[in-house]
Coordinates of C-alpha atoms in Angstrom, one line a residue:
M208 CA 145.7 48.2 67.5
I209 CA 145.7 52.0 68.0
F210 CA 143.2 54.3 66.4
T211 CA 140.0 52.6 67.4
E212 CA 136.9 54.5 68.3
K213 CA 136.2 52.7 71.5
D214 CA 138.7 54.5 73.7
A215 CA 139.9 57.7 72.1
L216 CA 141.9 58.8 75.1
Q217 CA 143.8 55.5 75.3
D218 CA 144.4 55.6 71.6
H219 CA 145.8 59.1 71.9
L220 CA 148.1 58.1 74.7
S221 CA 149.3 55.0 72.8
M222 CA 150.1 57.2 69.8
Q223 CA 152.0 59.7 71.8
K224 CA 154.0 56.8 73.4
L225 CA 154.7 55.4 70.0
L226 CA 155.9 58.7 68.5
A227 CA 158.1 59.3 71.5
G228 CA 159.7 55.9 71.1
I229 CA 160.4 56.6 67.4
A230 CA 161.9 60.0 68.2
E231 CA 164.1 58.5 70.9
F232 CA 165.4 55.7 68.6
A233 CA 165.9 58.2 65.7
V234 CA 169.0 59.6 67.6
Q235 CA 170.7 56.2 67.4
S236 CA 169.7 55.5 63.8
D237 CA 171.3 58.6 62.4
C238 CA 174.3 56.9 60.9
D239 CA 175.4 56.0 57.4
G240 CA 174.1 52.6 56.3
L241 CA 171.9 52.1 59.3
F242 CA 168.2 51.3 59.0
P243 CA 165.6 52.3 61.7
E244 CA 164.7 48.7 62.7
Q245 CA 163.6 49.5 66.2
E246 CA 161.3 52.3 64.9
F247 CA 159.6 49.9 62.4
N248 CA 159.3 47.3 65.1
L249 CA 157.1 49.8 66.9
L250 CA 155.1 50.6 63.8
R251 CA 154.5 46.9 63.2
E252 CA 153.5 46.2 66.7
S253 CA 151.1 49.2 66.7
G254 CA 149.3 47.9 63.5
L255 CA 150.3 51.0 61.5
L256 CA 151.8 48.9 58.7
T257 CA 148.3 47.6 57.8
I258 CA 146.1 50.6 58.9
T259 CA 145.1 51.5 55.3
L260 CA 143.9 48.0 54.4
P261 CA 140.2 47.1 54.0
D262 CA 138.3 47.2 57.3
R263 CA 141.1 49.0 59.0
A264 CA 140.9 52.5 60.5
F265 CA 142.3 54.4 57.6
S266 CA 141.2 52.1 54.8
F267 CA 141.6 53.5 51.3
D268 CA 138.1 52.3 50.6
E269 CA 136.7 54.8 53.1
Q270 CA 138.5 57.9 52.0
Q271 CA 140.4 58.6 55.2
T272 CA 142.9 60.9 53.5
L273 CA 142.8 63.6 56.2
S274 CA 143.6 61.2 59.0
L275 CA 146.3 59.6 56.9
F276 CA 148.0 62.9 56.2
Q277 CA 148.0 63.8 59.9
L278 CA 149.5 60.4 60.7
L279 CA 152.2 60.8 58.1
K280 CA 153.0 64.3 59.5
S281 CA 153.2 62.9 63.0
I282 CA 155.6 60.2 62.0
G283 CA 157.7 62.7 60.0
K284 CA 157.8 64.9 63.1
A285 CA 159.2 62.0 65.1
S286 CA 161.7 61.0 62.4
L287 CA 161.9 62.1 58.8
P288 CA 163.8 59.0 57.6
V289 CA 161.1 56.8 59.2
G290 CA 158.4 59.0 57.7
R291 CA 160.0 58.7 54.2
I292 CA 160.2 54.9 54.3
Y293 CA 156.7 54.6 55.9
E294 CA 155.3 56.9 53.2
G295 CA 156.8 54.6 50.5
H296 CA 155.1 51.6 52.2
I297 CA 151.7 53.4 52.2
N298 CA 152.3 54.4 48.5
A299 CA 152.9 50.8 47.5
L300 CA 149.7 49.6 49.3
Y301 CA 147.8 52.4 47.6
L302 CA 149.0 51.3 44.2
I303 CA 148.0 47.7 45.0
S304 CA 144.5 48.9 46.0
L305 CA 144.2 50.7 42.6
F306 CA 145.7 48.2 40.2
G307 CA 145.9 44.8 41.9
D308 CA 143.5 42.0 41.1
E309 CA 141.6 40.3 44.0
I310 CA 144.1 37.4 44.3
Q311 CA 147.1 39.8 44.3
K312 CA 145.4 42.0 47.0
E313 CA 144.7 39.1 49.2
R314 CA 148.3 37.9 48.9
W315 CA 150.1 41.3 49.3
Y316 CA 147.8 42.5 52.1
A317 CA 148.7 39.4 54.1
D318 CA 152.3 40.1 53.4
A319 CA 152.0 43.7 54.8
C320 CA 151.5 42.3 58.3
E321 CA 155.2 41.4 58.5
N322 CA 156.8 42.9 55.4
L323 CA 157.7 46.4 54.6
F324 CA 156.7 47.6 51.1
G325 CA 158.5 50.4 49.2
V326 CA 158.3 52.1 45.8
W327 CA 161.5 52.3 43.8
N328 CA 161.1 54.2 40.6
T329 CA 164.2 56.4 40.3
Q330 CA 167.1 55.1 38.2
D331 CA 170.2 56.2 36.4
S332 CA 170.7 56.2 32.6
A333 CA 171.1 52.4 32.4
G334 CA 167.7 51.9 33.9
L335 CA 165.9 48.6 34.5
G336 CA 164.5 46.2 32.0
I337 CA 161.8 43.5 32.6
H338 CA 162.3 40.9 29.9
D339 CA 159.5 38.5 28.9
L340 CA 160.9 34.9 28.9
G341 CA 157.6 33.4 27.9
N342 CA 155.4 31.0 29.8
G343 CA 154.6 33.7 32.4
R344 CA 158.2 34.3 33.5
Y345 CA 160.3 37.5 33.4
R346 CA 163.9 38.3 34.1
L347 CA 165.1 41.7 35.4
N348 CA 168.2 43.5 34.2
G349 CA 169.6 46.7 35.6
S350 CA 169.5 48.9 38.7
K351 CA 167.4 51.4 40.7
T352 CA 168.8 54.3 42.7
F353 CA 167.6 56.0 45.9
C354 CA 165.9 52.8 47.0
S355 CA 164.8 53.8 50.5
G356 CA 164.9 51.0 52.9
A357 CA 167.2 48.9 50.6
G358 CA 167.5 45.3 51.8
W359 CA 165.1 45.8 54.7
I360 CA 162.2 46.1 52.3
G361 CA 160.6 42.7 51.9
R362 CA 158.3 43.6 49.1
P363 CA 159.8 46.4 46.9
L364 CA 157.5 47.7 44.2
V365 CA 159.9 48.3 41.2
T366 CA 159.2 49.9 37.9
G367 CA 161.0 49.2 34.6
K368 CA 160.7 49.0 30.9
L369 CA 158.7 45.9 29.9
I370 CA 160.4 44.2 26.9
S371 CA 157.9 41.8 25.4
A372 CA 156.6 40.8 21.9
T373 CA 153.0 41.3 23.1
K374 CA 153.1 44.4 25.3
T375 CA 155.5 47.2 26.2
G376 CA 155.5 50.2 28.6
W377 CA 156.5 51.2 32.1
Q378 CA 155.7 48.2 34.2
M379 CA 155.2 47.8 37.9
C380 CA 156.2 44.6 39.7
I381 CA 156.5 43.6 43.3
I382 CA 159.5 41.4 44.1
P383 CA 159.0 38.6 46.6
T384 CA 162.5 38.9 48.1
D385 CA 162.2 35.6 50.0
E386 CA 161.5 33.7 46.8
V387 CA 164.3 35.1 44.5
K388 CA 168.0 35.3 44.7
P389 CA 169.4 38.2 46.8
I390 CA 169.2 41.7 45.3
Q391 CA 172.7 43.2 45.1
E392 CA 173.1 46.3 47.3
D393 CA 175.5 49.2 46.7
S394 CA 175.5 51.2 49.9
S395 CA 178.4 53.3 48.7
F396 CA 175.9 55.1 46.5
W397 CA 174.2 56.7 49.6
T398 CA 176.5 59.4 51.0
P399 CA 173.9 62.2 51.7
L400 CA 173.9 65.3 53.8
G401 CA 170.9 64.1 55.7
M402 CA 168.3 61.3 55.8
R403 CA 171.1 58.8 56.4
A404 CA 168.9 56.4 58.2
S405 CA 166.6 56.0 55.2
A406 CA 169.3 53.7 53.7
S407 CA 168.5 54.7 50.1
F408 CA 171.0 52.5 48.3
R409 CA 171.4 51.5 44.7
M410 CA 169.9 48.1 44.1
D411 CA 170.9 45.8 41.2
F412 CA 168.2 43.5 40.1
T413 CA 170.1 41.8 37.3
G414 CA 169.2 38.1 37.0
I415 CA 166.2 38.3 39.3
E416 CA 163.3 36.2 37.9
I417 CA 159.7 36.8 38.7
T418 CA 156.3 35.5 37.4
E419 CA 153.2 37.0 35.9
K420 CA 151.5 37.1 39.3
D421 CA 154.3 39.5 40.4
L422 CA 153.4 42.2 37.8
L423 CA 151.1 44.9 39.1
G424 CA 148.6 46.5 36.7
P425 CA 149.1 47.0 33.0
P426 CA 152.1 48.8 31.5
D427 CA 152.1 52.6 32.2
A428 CA 149.7 52.3 35.1
Y429 CA 152.3 53.8 37.5
Y430 CA 152.1 57.2 35.9
Q431 CA 148.3 57.3 35.7
Q432 CA 146.9 60.6 36.9
P433 CA 145.9 62.0 39.3
Y434 CA 147.3 59.2 41.4
F435 CA 151.0 59.8 40.5
G436 CA 151.0 63.6 40.8
G437 CA 148.6 63.5 43.8
G438 CA 151.1 61.4 45.7
A439 CA 153.2 64.5 46.3
L440 CA 150.7 65.4 49.0
R441 CA 151.9 62.4 51.1
F442 CA 155.5 63.4 51.1
A443 CA 154.5 67.0 51.7
A444 CA 152.7 65.9 54.9
V445 CA 155.8 64.1 56.1
Q446 CA 157.9 67.2 55.4
L447 CA 155.6 69.4 57.3
G448 CA 156.2 67.1 60.3
G449 CA 159.8 68.1 60.1
A450 CA 158.8 71.8 60.3
E451 CA 156.7 71.1 63.3
A452 CA 159.7 69.3 64.9
I453 CA 161.8 72.4 64.3
L454 CA 159.3 74.6 66.0
E455 CA 159.1 72.2 69.0
E456 CA 162.9 72.0 69.4
T457 CA 163.4 75.7 68.9
H458 CA 160.8 76.3 71.7
R459 CA 162.6 73.8 74.0
F460 CA 166.0 75.4 73.3
L461 CA 164.9 79.0 73.9
N462 CA 163.2 78.0 77.2
E463 CA 166.2 76.1 78.4
M464 CA 168.5 79.0 77.6
G465 CA 166.2 81.5 79.2
R466 CA 165.8 83.6 76.0
T467 CA 162.0 83.7 75.9
E468 CA 161.8 87.4 76.9
D469 CA 163.8 88.6 73.9
P470 CA 161.4 90.4 71.5
F471 CA 163.3 89.2 68.5
Q472 CA 163.0 85.6 69.6
R473 CA 159.3 86.1 70.2
N474 CA 158.9 87.5 66.6
R475 CA 160.8 84.6 65.1
T476 CA 158.9 82.0 67.1
A477 CA 155.6 83.6 66.1
E478 CA 156.6 83.4 62.5
I479 CA 157.6 79.7 62.7
S480 CA 154.3 79.1 64.5
Y481 CA 152.1 80.6 61.8
L482 CA 154.1 79.0 59.1
T483 CA 153.5 75.5 60.5
E484 CA 149.9 76.2 61.1
T485 CA 149.6 77.5 57.5
G486 CA 151.0 74.2 56.4
N487 CA 148.4 72.3 58.4
L488 CA 145.6 74.3 56.8
W489 CA 147.1 73.5 53.4
I490 CA 147.5 69.8 54.1
N491 CA 144.0 69.4 55.6
Q492 CA 142.3 71.2 52.7
A493 CA 144.3 69.2 50.2
A494 CA 143.1 66.0 51.9
I495 CA 139.5 67.1 51.7
N496 CA 139.9 68.1 48.1
Y497 CA 141.6 64.9 47.2
D498 CA 138.8 62.7 48.5
K499 CA 136.3 65.0 46.7
W500 CA 138.0 65.4 43.4
I501 CA 139.5 61.9 43.0
T502 CA 136.0 60.6 42.2
M503 CA 135.3 63.3 39.6
Q504 CA 136.5 62.5 36.1
D505 CA 136.8 66.2 35.1
S506 CA 138.8 67.2 38.2
T507 CA 142.1 65.6 37.5
E508 CA 143.9 68.8 36.4
K509 CA 142.5 70.7 39.3
L510 CA 143.6 68.0 41.8
L511 CA 147.1 68.0 40.3
A512 CA 147.4 71.8 40.4
Y513 CA 146.3 71.8 44.1
A514 CA 148.8 69.1 44.9
N515 CA 151.6 71.0 43.2
M516 CA 150.6 74.2 45.1
T517 CA 150.6 72.3 48.4
R518 CA 154.0 70.7 47.9
T519 CA 155.4 74.1 46.8
V520 CA 154.0 75.9 49.8
V521 CA 155.1 73.2 52.3
E522 CA 158.7 73.4 50.8
D523 CA 158.7 77.1 51.4
I524 CA 157.3 76.8 54.9
C525 CA 160.1 74.3 55.8
L526 CA 162.9 76.4 54.3
R527 CA 161.7 79.5 56.1
S528 CA 161.2 77.7 59.4
M529 CA 164.7 76.3 59.2
H530 CA 166.2 79.8 58.5
L531 CA 164.3 81.3 61.4
A532 CA 165.3 78.5 63.7
E533 CA 169.0 78.9 62.8
K534 CA 168.8 82.6 63.7
S535 CA 167.0 81.8 66.9
V536 CA 169.3 79.1 68.3
G537 CA 172.6 80.2 66.8
S538 CA 175.7 78.0 66.6
R539 CA 175.1 76.5 70.0
G540 CA 171.7 75.1 69.0
L541 CA 173.1 73.5 65.8
M542 CA 175.9 71.5 67.4
R543 CA 175.9 67.7 67.2
P544 CA 174.3 65.6 68.6
G545 CA 171.6 68.2 69.0
I546 CA 168.2 67.4 67.5
L547 CA 168.0 70.6 65.4
E548 CA 171.3 69.8 63.6
R549 CA 169.9 66.5 62.5
L550 CA 166.5 68.0 61.6
H551 CA 168.2 70.6 59.4
R552 CA 170.2 68.0 57.5
D553 CA 167.3 65.6 57.1
L554 CA 164.8 68.2 56.0
T555 CA 167.3 69.9 53.6
T556 CA 167.9 66.5 51.9
Y557 CA 164.2 65.4 51.9
L558 CA 163.0 68.7 50.4
R559 CA 164.9 68.0 47.2
Q560 CA 162.0 66.3 45.5
P561 CA 162.0 66.1 41.6
A562 CA 161.1 69.0 39.4
P563 CA 160.1 71.7 41.9
D564 CA 160.1 74.4 39.2
A565 CA 158.0 72.3 36.9
A566 CA 155.5 71.7 39.7
Q567 CA 155.1 75.5 40.2
M568 CA 154.8 76.2 36.5
A569 CA 152.1 73.6 36.1
V570 CA 150.0 75.5 38.7
G571 CA 150.4 78.7 36.8
K572 CA 149.4 77.0 33.5
Y573 CA 146.3 75.6 35.1
V574 CA 145.2 78.9 36.5
L575 CA 145.9 80.8 33.3
D576 CA 144.0 78.2 31.3
Q577 CA 140.8 78.9 33.3
K578 CA 138.2 81.3 32.0
N579 CA 138.3 83.2 35.3
T580 CA 139.5 82.8 38.9
T581 CA 136.2 83.4 40.6
T582 CA 135.6 79.7 41.4
L583 CA 139.1 78.4 40.9
W584 CA 139.2 75.8 43.6
H585 CA 135.6 75.8 45.0

């Protein structure tokens, strides 16, 4: 496994080789309906699918958030679709660590060695119902949309409205896909500008039956704060990787084209450089704050405000970096199958996370609700 402390240099070289392999395969995976299977074979072989489990390098028990964010960023830099799916896998394992009982943790942690997990919460108006049949059995009815990884996810974490005489609410469950009838896929739903390799199909769970042991946590645990809102930091880290990839590819293009002496190119390159480094400072500080504030009962609102600031700043960094890169490389640099063309499509699509305006307004509300701004964050 990589990321041991015994041989830091070897670990670094192994990681660079892994990321280079993902980036190389990402060119082939950029097609409608494809899934980055070769990329995830590399992640599985490297041990990264289980790196956050107890006694592993980035165990959630040890508050390794800074290292985890840098890992997510690095994978996002190699491939944004892979980063998106991998972040969903990590998210599911985090929710299990928070809300699973010991038997469930043992079972699902063992599954993570071979199975990809994902979190599918988005749905259309029809939604998903989880009907209590009695005797510890439940039947699902309805669909989820934007299900990244689709049929390649062996353990999807799905949310839905629990319909029961004894308890109701928004319930999490993890589907053991090898023990139930096939989940129906609708790949025609996924016709995006970018992120094509994330295979984010509509999935119909109608008729799927599960048991009590497949339910994760009590109803409404999924939206428990600050875990739900704080999760924005993970996808922001992956997105920042996309901005770093844009800088790297712009640098390569300008050198190959012999345009490095142009003062305007130098100015634009400088701006992209300090934008991405600004993103790193934000992500790193957010990770430090997360590990500090997550244990403090009176810091939930502060953590959420900081997470919302971070995702907002990273989105702006990515958008500005794309704009500057476009001006730097011109039409020639944005031709298919060039890497920048794919990066711009993928990042444009991935940045469309829910409620960006509400996230920014929530920051303003938090700040204005404080008595002063002298010790706002520290």
